mmCIF file of C-alpha atoms in Angstrom:
data_model
loop_
_atom_site.group_PDB
_atom_site.id
_atom_site.type_symbol
_atom_site.label_atom_id
_atom_site.label_comp_id
_atom_site.label_asym_id
_atom_site.label_seq_id
_atom_site.Cartn_x
_atom_site.Cartn_y
_atom_site.Cartn_z
ATOM 1 C CA MET A 283 -19.862 39.299 -16.874
ATOM 2 C CA ALA A 284 -18.269 38.545 -20.263
ATOM 3 C CA ARG A 285 -14.823 38.624 -18.671
ATOM 4 C CA PHE A 286 -15.939 36.061 -16.035
ATOM 5 C CA THR A 287 -17.415 33.802 -18.736
ATOM 6 C CA LEU A 288 -14.211 34.000 -20.785
ATOM 7 C CA PHE A 289 -12.080 33.239 -17.712
ATOM 8 C CA SER A 290 -14.312 30.292 -16.736
ATOM 9 C CA THR A 291 -14.213 28.885 -20.264
ATOM 10 C CA LEU A 292 -10.410 29.159 -20.441
ATOM 11 C CA ALA A 293 -10.022 27.528 -17.006
ATOM 12 C CA LEU A 294 -12.311 24.657 -18.024
ATOM 13 C CA LEU A 295 -10.421 24.239 -21.301
ATOM 14 C CA MET A 296 -7.082 24.112 -19.442
ATOM 15 C CA ILE A 297 -8.434 21.480 -17.044
ATOM 16 C CA LEU A 298 -9.720 19.335 -19.922
ATOM 17 C CA VAL A 299 -6.447 19.581 -21.862
ATOM 18 C CA THR A 300 -4.421 18.737 -18.759
ATOM 19 C CA TRP A 301 -6.687 15.792 -17.950
ATOM 20 C CA ARG A 302 -6.563 14.512 -21.539
ATOM 21 C CA PHE A 303 -2.774 14.568 -21.772
ATOM 22 C CA TRP A 304 -1.984 13.538 -18.189
ATOM 23 C CA PRO A 305 -0.031 10.277 -18.436
ATOM 24 C CA GLU A 306 -1.642 7.074 -17.223
ATOM 25 C CA PRO A 307 0.121 5.572 -14.209
ATOM 26 C CA SER A 308 2.487 2.762 -15.104
ATOM 27 C CA GLU A 309 1.782 -0.785 -13.911
ATOM 28 C CA GLU A 310 4.668 -0.366 -11.458
ATOM 29 C CA ASP A 311 2.958 2.718 -10.035
ATOM 30 C CA ARG A 312 -0.327 0.824 -9.744
ATOM 31 C CA VAL A 313 1.423 -1.905 -7.756
ATOM 32 C CA ARG A 314 2.949 0.752 -5.492
ATOM 33 C CA GLU A 315 -0.540 2.249 -5.019
ATOM 34 C CA VAL A 316 -1.841 -1.143 -3.829
ATOM 35 C CA ILE A 317 0.986 -1.475 -1.320
ATOM 36 C CA ARG A 318 0.453 2.090 -0.076
ATOM 37 C CA ALA A 319 -3.291 1.395 0.290
ATOM 38 C CA VAL A 320 -2.526 -1.697 2.386
ATOM 39 C CA ILE A 321 -0.191 0.383 4.548
ATOM 40 C CA ALA A 322 -2.850 3.087 4.990
ATOM 41 C CA GLY A 323 -5.383 0.438 6.008
ATOM 42 C CA ALA A 324 -2.941 -1.013 8.516
ATOM 43 C CA GLU A 325 -2.201 2.407 10.000
ATOM 44 C CA ALA A 326 -5.947 3.026 10.337
ATOM 45 C CA GLY A 327 -6.401 -0.388 11.942
ATOM 46 C CA ASP A 328 -8.941 -1.277 9.239
ATOM 47 C CA VAL A 329 -8.757 -4.987 8.480
ATOM 48 C CA GLY A 330 -11.254 -4.616 5.618
ATOM 49 C CA ASP A 331 -9.112 -2.023 3.849
ATOM 50 C CA VAL A 332 -6.075 -4.279 4.113
ATOM 51 C CA MET A 333 -7.895 -7.428 3.044
ATOM 52 C CA SER A 334 -9.557 -5.783 0.021
ATOM 53 C CA HIS A 335 -6.144 -5.909 -1.685
ATOM 54 C CA VAL A 336 -5.425 -9.551 -0.824
ATOM 55 C CA SER A 337 -6.234 -12.320 -3.311
ATOM 56 C CA GLU A 338 -8.239 -15.414 -2.409
ATOM 57 C CA ARG A 339 -5.110 -17.319 -3.521
ATOM 58 C CA PHE A 340 -2.973 -15.625 -0.854
ATOM 59 C CA SER A 341 -0.159 -17.557 0.787
ATOM 60 C CA GLY A 342 1.905 -15.949 3.516
ATOM 61 C CA ASP A 343 5.046 -16.903 5.367
ATOM 62 C CA SER A 344 5.255 -16.087 9.045
ATOM 63 C CA GLY A 345 8.575 -17.803 9.533
ATOM 64 C CA GLU A 346 6.699 -20.647 11.201
ATOM 65 C CA GLY A 347 5.020 -22.075 8.129
ATOM 66 C CA GLY A 348 2.588 -20.636 5.636
ATOM 67 C CA PHE A 349 -0.923 -19.300 6.143
ATOM 68 C CA ASP A 350 -3.893 -18.368 3.964
ATOM 69 C CA LYS A 351 -6.191 -15.335 3.581
ATOM 70 C CA PRO A 352 -8.605 -16.216 6.442
ATOM 71 C CA THR A 353 -5.643 -16.751 8.770
ATOM 72 C CA LEU A 354 -4.169 -13.396 7.723
ATOM 73 C CA ARG A 355 -7.518 -11.707 8.456
ATOM 74 C CA SER A 356 -7.550 -13.296 11.929
ATOM 75 C CA LEU A 357 -3.945 -12.327 12.645
ATOM 76 C CA LEU A 358 -4.579 -8.707 11.652
ATOM 77 C CA THR A 359 -7.796 -8.497 13.664
ATOM 78 C CA VAL A 360 -6.086 -9.771 16.808
ATOM 79 C CA ARG A 361 -3.079 -7.503 16.212
ATOM 80 C CA PHE A 362 -5.153 -4.356 15.767
ATOM 81 C CA LEU A 363 -7.425 -5.118 18.738
ATOM 82 C CA LYS A 364 -4.634 -6.115 21.099
ATOM 83 C CA HIS A 365 -1.916 -3.592 20.270
ATOM 84 C CA GLY A 366 -3.750 -0.539 18.963
ATOM 85 C CA PRO A 367 -2.442 2.034 16.492
ATOM 86 C CA ILE A 368 0.675 1.564 14.410
ATOM 87 C CA ALA A 369 2.683 3.735 12.075
ATOM 88 C CA VAL A 370 4.480 2.383 9.022
ATOM 89 C CA PHE A 371 7.450 4.103 7.431
ATOM 90 C CA VAL A 372 8.440 2.692 4.046
ATOM 91 C CA ALA A 373 11.597 3.126 2.022
ATOM 92 C CA GLU A 374 11.533 2.956 -1.781
ATOM 93 C CA ILE A 375 9.228 0.257 -3.175
ATOM 94 C CA LEU A 376 11.021 -1.622 -5.961
ATOM 95 C CA VAL A 377 8.684 -3.300 -8.464
ATOM 96 C CA GLU A 378 9.270 -5.782 -11.285
ATOM 97 C CA ILE A 379 6.426 -6.678 -13.675
ATOM 98 C CA THR A 380 6.344 -9.951 -15.617
ATOM 99 C CA GLY A 381 3.147 -10.248 -17.640
ATOM 100 C CA VAL A 382 0.240 -10.488 -15.184
ATOM 101 C CA ASP A 383 2.525 -10.978 -12.177
ATOM 102 C CA ALA A 384 4.497 -8.469 -10.153
ATOM 103 C CA HIS A 385 7.129 -8.681 -7.457
ATOM 104 C CA ALA A 386 7.720 -5.834 -5.014
ATOM 105 C CA ASN A 387 10.235 -5.510 -2.246
ATOM 106 C CA PHE A 388 10.837 -2.795 0.290
ATOM 107 C CA ASP A 389 11.993 -2.129 3.819
ATOM 108 C CA ALA A 390 9.502 -0.923 6.401
ATOM 109 C CA LEU A 391 9.708 0.330 9.958
ATOM 110 C CA LEU A 392 6.585 -0.473 11.991
ATOM 111 C CA THR A 393 6.092 1.325 15.276
ATOM 112 C CA GLU A 394 3.530 0.726 17.973
ATOM 113 C CA SER A 395 2.337 3.646 20.038
ATOM 114 C CA THR A 396 -0.195 4.405 22.712
ATOM 115 C CA GLY A 397 -1.931 6.993 20.554
ATOM 116 C CA ASN A 398 -1.120 9.982 22.793
ATOM 117 C CA TRP A 399 1.910 12.217 23.336
ATOM 118 C CA THR A 400 4.243 9.203 23.425
ATOM 119 C CA GLU A 401 3.574 8.667 19.747
ATOM 120 C CA ILE A 402 6.821 10.484 19.031
ATOM 121 C CA ILE A 403 8.560 7.838 21.152
ATOM 122 C CA PRO A 404 7.388 4.418 19.975
ATOM 123 C CA VAL A 405 6.425 1.803 22.534
ATOM 124 C CA ASN A 406 7.716 -0.919 20.227
ATOM 125 C CA ALA A 407 9.262 -1.012 16.750
ATOM 126 C CA ASP A 408 10.256 -3.594 14.159
ATOM 127 C CA GLY A 409 12.184 -3.278 10.918
ATOM 128 C CA TRP A 410 11.104 -5.668 8.179
ATOM 129 C CA HIS A 411 12.217 -6.417 4.658
ATOM 130 C CA MET A 412 9.096 -7.317 2.665
ATOM 131 C CA GLU A 413 8.892 -9.463 -0.462
ATOM 132 C CA VAL A 414 5.405 -9.227 -1.981
ATOM 133 C CA ASP A 415 4.033 -11.032 -5.043
ATOM 134 C CA LEU A 416 0.975 -9.645 -6.794
ATOM 135 C CA SER A 417 -1.160 -10.803 -9.674
ATOM 136 C CA ARG A 418 -3.420 -8.797 -11.978
ATOM 137 C CA GLU A 419 -6.949 -10.030 -11.332
ATOM 138 C CA ASP A 420 -10.391 -8.822 -12.453
ATOM 139 C CA LYS A 421 -10.389 -5.881 -10.038
ATOM 140 C CA GLY A 422 -6.752 -4.862 -10.422
ATOM 141 C CA TRP A 423 -3.578 -5.944 -8.669
ATOM 142 C CA LYS A 424 -4.024 -8.284 -5.684
ATOM 143 C CA ILE A 425 -1.435 -9.624 -3.239
ATOM 144 C CA VAL A 426 -0.968 -13.382 -3.684
ATOM 145 C CA ALA A 427 2.089 -13.979 -1.494
ATOM 146 C CA ALA A 428 4.173 -12.166 1.081
ATOM 147 C CA LYS A 429 7.312 -12.901 3.047
ATOM 148 C CA ARG A 430 9.008 -10.839 5.679
ATOM 149 C CA SER A 431 12.420 -10.933 7.241
ATOM 150 C CA ASP A 432 14.231 -8.695 9.678
ATOM 151 C CA VAL A 433 15.920 -5.689 8.128
ATOM 152 C CA ARG A 434 19.675 -6.064 7.920
ATOM 153 C CA LEU A 435 21.574 -2.992 9.003
ATOM 154 C CA GLN A 436 24.506 -2.169 6.782
#
């Protein structure tokens, strides 16, 4: 019994020391976490998860003029209902922080599938280069602007 108590105490002490000295994530990492959370929400088809990371000040560019947060919510809802599940594959997310603002850019491959065995062979796919602006708000980093363009093959 004493051996178990000693082992438990040492394990708890190691956990506390590790937790205490574990480095805080950098602001760049926090921005990457927001982008990954948006991607996870999109893959799950959960508009709420995606929109929880979008600022009320959002301005997007669809290539046909800008749109705001309510329009983005509508576009995502229609997309998820009409086309079903998607998968998103992202290359490295590059982040620059300037005070309370951040700029991230990355390339992403979005694939549409039927949700069954053909998932390994996408029904449709697009490659996008994303430029995303974020701002630190009361509840953390929020997306305030986004632009997409087709990925250029090199």
